[in-house]
Amino acid sequence: MFRFNQVWILAALCAATLPAQDVTGALSGTVSDSSGATVAGANVTVIKSAQGTVVFQGKTSDSGAYTAPALPAGMYSIRVEAKGFKRSEISSITLQLKQRARIDVTLTLGDVAETITVVGEGLGQLEAETSAMGAIINTTQVKDLPMPNRNILNLLTLVGGVSSGGAATGINASQLSINGSRTLNSEFAVDGVSVVSDSTGGVQRIPSTEAIREFRVLTSGYTAEYGRTSGGFISVVSDSGTNDFHGSLYEYFRNEKLNANNFFRNLRGQERQPDRYNQFGGKFGGPVLIPKLYNGRDRTFFFFNYEGLRRISPFNNQSTIPNEAARRGDFSGNPIVLFDSVTNAPFPNNIIPPSRLDPAAQKVLSLP
């Protein structure tokens, strides 16, 4: 029986405003008025919705442009204020992993105390700021698509230009080729840290599926920051806590009672072998709250994930050793009928004539 336990403790007591540089994206755009003229010196504030934290504050340039760099993937809102204009707020902006999203804002003349709110769920999805080719595998795909062994590598072939060898239900990094590159020539990073072995090129460790928010596969056209590889670049970002407490429990299992018996075991009248696979776990995250001492809402968060595996796997290792009669070509005691490969007729009494036996094989069989 094979037992495996692993515990992932991610972002424990760590503010969400300190992400790894390699896994961040950016929001940028231009602020203009209703006539199309740019607005310089407008105050731009970017807020991460789930945590309620302000992650960027700045002013537009002389050309009305702004850029909020180094933002972790997630949901954001943008607030823009300028003298003589109504305040403009754009909510529900989804920024994906390593995305450079462009969000332009149009201000309307009026009292700054008035606010115009726009839902920006579909904004910024057309990436005009980068030439990189690839795709995002989001939270829904990671958690809801059926995956053998719950390994996210089985989702990489959803991306154009990615091919794999071996069993389609058990893909590993050594079988992946991206845009014709050699296998083991791709880079894998978790929260900006490489998880590829320097000696073998294989992936050493990837978090549990439930601990992953999303991952991005870059296949071509990416910038120099993704060096060190002639293949693709796969960047994984882990989940984190929010202002609300969230958690889940899950189990993925197999049992021999749900499977058909092996053909050869049926032939011998034997029962099904035990074949049990139980992969289970849970996750929990939220703000750090210490009664009467500390309130971490909008500031400090935690995230915990546990996953366990219990497995009983069937194993058959059979060998046939010919007895003295079989060495002479006598298979009369064998229930399987032997056919002559020349005449396609069965050998009489299931005995192969000595003239049809290979002399070289006879010498080998005679050895002690």
Coordinates of C-alpha atoms in Angstrom, one line a residue:
M1 CA 0.0 0.0 0.0
F2 CA 1.3 3.4 -1.0
R3 CA 0.8 6.4 1.3
F4 CA 1.5 10.0 0.6
N5 CA 0.7 13.1 2.5
Q6 CA 1.6 16.6 1.6
V7 CA 0.7 19.9 3.2
W8 CA 0.9 23.2 1.4
I9 CA 0.8 26.3 3.6
L10 CA 0.7 29.3 1.2
A11 CA 0.8 33.0 2.0
A12 CA 0.4 32.4 5.8
L13 CA 0.4 35.7 7.6
C14 CA 1.6 37.4 4.4
A15 CA 0.1 40.5 2.9
A16 CA -1.3 40.1 -0.6
T17 CA 0.6 43.3 -1.6
L18 CA 3.9 41.4 -1.7
P19 CA 3.7 39.1 -4.7
A20 CA 6.6 37.6 -6.6
Q21 CA 7.6 39.9 -9.4
D22 CA 7.5 37.3 -12.1
V23 CA 3.8 36.4 -11.6
T24 CA 2.4 39.9 -11.8
G25 CA 0.5 41.7 -14.5
A26 CA -0.3 45.4 -15.1
L27 CA -3.2 47.8 -15.8
S28 CA -2.7 50.8 -18.0
G29 CA -4.7 53.1 -20.1
T30 CA -5.6 56.7 -21.0
V31 CA -7.9 59.1 -19.1
S32 CA -9.9 61.5 -21.4
D33 CA -13.0 63.6 -21.3
S34 CA -16.2 63.2 -23.4
S35 CA -14.7 65.2 -26.3
G36 CA -11.7 62.8 -26.5
A37 CA -9.1 65.3 -25.0
T38 CA -6.7 63.7 -22.5
V39 CA -6.8 64.7 -18.9
A40 CA -3.5 65.3 -17.2
G41 CA -2.9 65.1 -13.4
A42 CA -6.0 62.9 -12.7
N43 CA -5.8 60.8 -9.6
V44 CA -5.9 57.1 -10.3
T45 CA -6.5 54.5 -7.5
V46 CA -6.4 50.7 -8.1
I47 CA -8.0 48.5 -5.4
K48 CA -7.9 44.7 -5.2
S49 CA -11.5 43.8 -4.7
A50 CA -11.2 40.5 -2.7
Q51 CA -8.9 42.0 -0.1
G52 CA -10.1 45.6 -0.3
T53 CA -6.4 46.8 -0.4
V54 CA -5.2 49.8 -2.3
V55 CA -2.4 48.5 -4.6
F56 CA -1.7 51.6 -6.7
Q57 CA -2.1 55.3 -6.4
G58 CA -0.8 57.8 -9.0
K59 CA -1.5 60.6 -11.4
T60 CA -1.9 60.6 -15.2
S61 CA 0.9 62.0 -17.2
D62 CA 0.8 65.0 -19.5
S63 CA -0.6 62.8 -22.2
G64 CA -3.3 61.4 -19.8
A65 CA -1.7 58.0 -19.5
Y66 CA -1.3 55.9 -16.4
T67 CA 0.3 52.5 -15.6
A68 CA -0.3 50.4 -12.5
P69 CA 2.5 47.7 -12.6
A70 CA 3.3 44.6 -10.6
L71 CA -0.3 43.6 -9.8
P72 CA -1.0 40.0 -8.9
A73 CA -3.8 38.2 -10.8
G74 CA -7.2 38.8 -9.4
M75 CA -10.3 41.1 -9.5
Y76 CA -9.7 44.9 -9.4
S77 CA -11.6 48.2 -9.4
I78 CA -10.2 51.5 -10.6
R79 CA -11.2 54.9 -9.3
V80 CA -10.4 58.1 -11.2
E81 CA -10.8 61.7 -9.9
A82 CA -10.1 65.0 -11.5
K83 CA -11.1 68.6 -10.7
G84 CA -14.3 69.6 -12.6
F85 CA -15.2 66.0 -13.4
K86 CA -17.5 63.5 -11.8
R87 CA -15.6 60.6 -10.1
S88 CA -15.4 57.5 -12.3
E89 CA -15.2 54.0 -10.9
I90 CA -14.8 50.8 -12.9
S91 CA -15.4 47.6 -10.9
S92 CA -15.0 43.9 -11.5
I93 CA -11.9 44.1 -13.7
T94 CA -10.4 40.7 -14.1
L95 CA -6.6 40.7 -14.4
Q96 CA -5.2 37.4 -15.4
L97 CA -1.7 36.0 -14.7
K98 CA 1.0 38.0 -16.5
Q99 CA -1.7 40.0 -18.4
R100 CA -1.1 43.5 -19.6
A101 CA -4.6 44.8 -19.7
R102 CA -5.6 48.2 -21.1
I103 CA -8.4 50.1 -19.4
D104 CA -9.2 53.5 -20.8
V105 CA -11.4 55.8 -18.7
T106 CA -13.7 58.6 -19.9
L107 CA -14.6 61.4 -17.4
T108 CA -17.8 63.4 -17.5
L109 CA -18.1 67.1 -16.5
G110 CA -19.7 67.6 -13.2
D111 CA -19.3 67.7 -9.4
V112 CA -16.5 65.5 -8.1
A113 CA -18.9 64.3 -5.3
E114 CA -20.9 62.5 -8.0
T115 CA -19.8 59.1 -9.1
I116 CA -20.3 57.2 -12.3
T117 CA -19.8 53.4 -11.8
V118 CA -19.1 51.0 -14.7
V119 CA -18.8 47.2 -14.5
G120 CA -15.6 46.3 -16.3
E121 CA -15.9 42.5 -16.3
G122 CA -15.2 42.3 -20.1
L123 CA -12.6 45.1 -20.2
G124 CA -8.9 44.6 -20.8
Q125 CA -9.3 41.0 -22.2
L126 CA -7.8 42.0 -25.6
E127 CA -4.1 42.2 -24.9
A128 CA -2.7 45.1 -26.9
E129 CA 0.3 45.6 -24.7
T130 CA 2.3 42.4 -25.4
S131 CA 3.0 40.2 -28.4
A132 CA 3.3 37.0 -26.4
M133 CA 1.3 34.0 -27.6
G134 CA -0.3 31.5 -25.2
A135 CA -3.4 31.0 -23.0
I136 CA -4.7 31.2 -19.5
I137 CA -6.0 28.1 -17.7
N138 CA -8.3 29.7 -15.1
T139 CA -9.7 28.6 -11.8
T140 CA -12.8 27.0 -13.2
Q141 CA -11.0 24.9 -15.7
V142 CA -8.4 23.8 -13.0
K143 CA -11.0 22.8 -10.5
D144 CA -14.0 21.5 -12.6
L145 CA -12.4 19.6 -15.5
P146 CA -11.9 15.9 -14.9
M147 CA -8.2 15.1 -14.4
P148 CA -6.7 11.7 -13.7
N149 CA -4.6 12.0 -10.5
R150 CA -5.7 15.7 -10.4
N151 CA -2.5 16.8 -12.1
I152 CA -2.7 20.2 -13.9
L153 CA -0.2 19.0 -16.5
N154 CA -3.1 17.1 -18.1
L155 CA -4.6 20.5 -19.0
L156 CA -1.6 21.9 -20.9
T157 CA -2.7 20.3 -24.2
L158 CA -5.7 22.6 -24.2
V159 CA -3.3 25.3 -25.4
G160 CA -2.5 25.6 -29.1
G161 CA 1.0 24.5 -30.1
V162 CA 1.3 22.0 -27.2
S163 CA 1.7 18.3 -27.9
S164 CA 2.5 15.4 -25.8
G165 CA 3.5 11.8 -26.1
G166 CA 2.5 8.8 -24.0
A167 CA -0.8 8.3 -22.3
A168 CA -3.1 11.3 -22.7
T169 CA -4.4 10.7 -19.1
G170 CA -1.0 10.7 -17.5
I171 CA 1.0 13.5 -19.0
N172 CA 4.2 14.6 -17.4
A173 CA 6.7 17.4 -18.2
S174 CA 9.1 15.0 -20.0
Q175 CA 6.5 14.3 -22.6
L176 CA 5.6 17.9 -23.5
S177 CA 6.7 19.7 -26.7
I178 CA 5.7 23.3 -27.2
N179 CA 5.8 24.6 -30.8
G180 CA 8.1 21.9 -31.9
S181 CA 10.7 22.3 -29.1
R182 CA 12.4 19.3 -27.6
T183 CA 10.9 17.8 -24.5
L184 CA 12.3 19.0 -21.2
N185 CA 13.1 22.3 -22.8
S186 CA 10.2 24.2 -21.2
E187 CA 10.4 26.3 -18.0
F188 CA 7.9 25.8 -15.1
A189 CA 7.6 28.4 -12.3
V190 CA 5.4 28.5 -9.2
D191 CA 4.8 32.1 -7.8
G192 CA 7.8 33.2 -9.8
V193 CA 10.2 30.5 -8.6
S194 CA 11.5 27.8 -11.0
V195 CA 10.5 24.3 -10.1
V196 CA 12.6 22.6 -12.8
S197 CA 15.6 20.4 -11.9
D198 CA 18.9 21.7 -13.2
S199 CA 20.2 18.2 -13.8
T200 CA 17.2 16.5 -15.4
G201 CA 15.0 19.3 -16.7
G202 CA 12.0 17.6 -15.1
V203 CA 9.4 19.3 -12.8
Q204 CA 10.1 18.7 -9.2
R205 CA 7.0 19.8 -7.4
I206 CA 3.7 21.6 -8.3
P207 CA 1.1 22.6 -5.6
S208 CA -2.1 20.7 -5.2
T209 CA -4.8 21.5 -7.8
E210 CA -7.0 23.1 -5.1
A211 CA -4.1 25.4 -4.1
I212 CA -3.7 26.8 -7.6
R213 CA -5.6 30.0 -8.7
E214 CA -4.6 29.7 -12.4
F215 CA -1.7 29.2 -14.7
R216 CA -0.5 30.7 -17.9
V217 CA 1.2 28.9 -20.8
L218 CA 3.4 31.1 -23.1
T219 CA 4.2 29.3 -26.3
S220 CA 6.0 32.0 -28.4
G221 CA 6.7 35.7 -28.8
Y222 CA 7.4 36.3 -25.2
T223 CA 9.9 38.9 -23.9
A224 CA 13.5 38.4 -22.7
E225 CA 12.5 38.1 -19.1
Y226 CA 11.4 34.5 -19.9
G227 CA 14.9 33.4 -20.8
R228 CA 16.7 30.1 -20.1
T229 CA 14.5 28.0 -22.3
S230 CA 14.0 27.3 -26.0
G231 CA 10.5 25.9 -25.4
G232 CA 7.5 27.3 -23.6
F233 CA 7.1 29.0 -20.3
I234 CA 4.4 27.8 -17.8
S235 CA 3.8 30.1 -14.9
V236 CA 1.6 28.9 -11.9
V237 CA 0.2 31.2 -9.3
S238 CA -1.1 29.9 -6.0
D239 CA -4.3 30.8 -4.3
S240 CA -4.5 33.2 -1.3
G241 CA -6.8 34.4 1.4
T242 CA -9.4 37.2 1.1
N243 CA -11.5 39.4 3.3
D244 CA -14.0 36.6 3.5
F245 CA -13.5 33.1 4.9
H246 CA -13.6 30.5 2.2
G247 CA -13.0 26.8 2.2
S248 CA -13.8 23.5 0.5
L249 CA -13.5 19.7 0.9
Y250 CA -12.9 17.2 -1.9
E251 CA -12.3 13.6 -2.7
Y252 CA -11.4 11.7 -5.9
F253 CA -11.6 8.0 -5.6
R254 CA -11.5 4.7 -7.5
N255 CA -12.6 1.2 -6.3
E256 CA -12.5 -2.3 -7.8
K257 CA -16.2 -2.7 -7.2
L258 CA -16.8 -0.2 -9.9
N259 CA -14.5 -1.8 -12.4
A260 CA -14.8 -4.9 -14.7
N261 CA -12.6 -7.9 -13.9
N262 CA -9.4 -8.5 -15.9
F263 CA -9.9 -10.8 -18.9
F264 CA -7.3 -13.3 -17.8
R265 CA -8.5 -13.4 -14.2
N266 CA -12.0 -14.1 -15.5
L267 CA -10.5 -16.9 -17.6
R268 CA -8.9 -18.5 -14.5
G269 CA -12.1 -17.9 -12.4
Q270 CA -10.4 -15.4 -10.1
E271 CA -12.0 -12.4 -8.4
R272 CA -11.1 -8.8 -9.0
Q273 CA -7.9 -7.6 -7.3
P274 CA -8.2 -4.7 -4.9
D275 CA -7.7 -1.4 -6.8
R276 CA -8.4 1.6 -4.6
Y277 CA -7.4 5.2 -5.1
N278 CA -8.5 7.8 -2.5
Q279 CA -7.2 11.4 -3.1
F280 CA -8.7 13.8 -0.6
G281 CA -8.1 17.1 1.1
G282 CA -9.4 20.5 1.9
K283 CA -8.5 24.2 1.9
F284 CA -9.3 27.2 4.0
G285 CA -8.4 30.9 3.8
G286 CA -9.4 34.3 5.0
P287 CA -8.2 37.3 7.0
V288 CA -6.0 37.0 10.1
L289 CA -8.3 37.7 13.1
I290 CA -7.0 37.7 16.7
P291 CA -9.9 38.7 19.0
K292 CA -9.2 41.9 20.9
L293 CA -5.7 42.0 19.5
Y294 CA -5.6 42.2 15.7
N295 CA -7.9 42.6 12.7
G296 CA -6.3 41.6 9.5
R297 CA -9.1 42.6 7.1
D298 CA -7.7 44.6 4.2
R299 CA -4.2 43.9 5.4
T300 CA -3.2 40.4 6.4
F301 CA -4.4 37.0 5.1
F302 CA -3.8 33.3 5.4
F303 CA -4.3 30.3 3.2
F304 CA -4.0 26.6 4.1
N305 CA -4.3 23.5 1.9
Y306 CA -4.0 19.8 2.8
E307 CA -4.0 16.8 0.4
G308 CA -3.6 13.1 1.1
L309 CA -3.4 10.0 -1.0
R310 CA -4.2 6.4 0.0
R311 CA -3.7 3.8 -2.7
I312 CA -3.9 0.0 -3.1
S313 CA -2.7 -0.9 -6.6
P314 CA -3.0 -4.3 -8.2
F315 CA 0.2 -5.9 -9.5
N316 CA 0.7 -9.0 -11.7
N317 CA 4.0 -10.4 -12.6
Q318 CA 3.7 -13.8 -14.3
S319 CA 6.3 -16.0 -16.1
T320 CA 5.9 -19.3 -17.9
I321 CA 8.7 -21.8 -17.5
P322 CA 8.5 -24.8 -19.9
N323 CA 8.6 -28.2 -18.3
E324 CA 10.3 -31.3 -19.9
A325 CA 7.3 -32.1 -22.1
A326 CA 7.1 -28.6 -23.4
R327 CA 10.8 -28.6 -24.2
R328 CA 10.1 -31.5 -26.5
G329 CA 7.2 -29.8 -28.1
D330 CA 4.5 -31.8 -26.2
F331 CA 1.7 -29.4 -25.2
S332 CA -1.0 -32.1 -25.0
G333 CA -1.8 -31.1 -21.5
N334 CA -2.4 -27.5 -22.5
P335 CA -6.1 -26.5 -23.1
I336 CA -5.0 -23.9 -25.7
V337 CA -4.9 -25.4 -29.2
L338 CA -1.7 -24.8 -31.1
F339 CA -1.9 -24.1 -34.9
D340 CA 0.8 -24.7 -37.5
S341 CA 1.8 -21.3 -38.9
V342 CA 2.5 -22.9 -42.3
T343 CA -0.7 -24.9 -42.9
N344 CA -2.9 -23.0 -40.4
A345 CA -4.1 -26.4 -39.1
P346 CA -3.9 -27.5 -35.5
F347 CA -1.1 -29.8 -34.5
P348 CA -2.3 -33.4 -33.9
N349 CA -2.7 -33.9 -30.1
N350 CA -1.2 -30.5 -29.6
I351 CA 2.3 -31.9 -30.2
I352 CA 4.8 -30.1 -32.3
P353 CA 6.9 -32.5 -34.5
P354 CA 10.6 -32.6 -33.7
S355 CA 11.3 -31.5 -37.3
R356 CA 9.5 -28.2 -36.7
L357 CA 11.5 -27.3 -33.6
D358 CA 14.3 -24.8 -34.0
P359 CA 17.7 -26.4 -33.4
A360 CA 19.1 -23.2 -31.9
A361 CA 16.2 -23.0 -29.4
Q362 CA 16.7 -26.7 -28.5
K363 CA 20.3 -26.0 -27.6
V364 CA 19.3 -23.1 -25.4
L365 CA 16.6 -25.1 -23.7
S366 CA 19.0 -27.9 -23.0
L367 CA 21.2 -25.6 -20.9
P368 CA 20.9 -26.0 -17.1

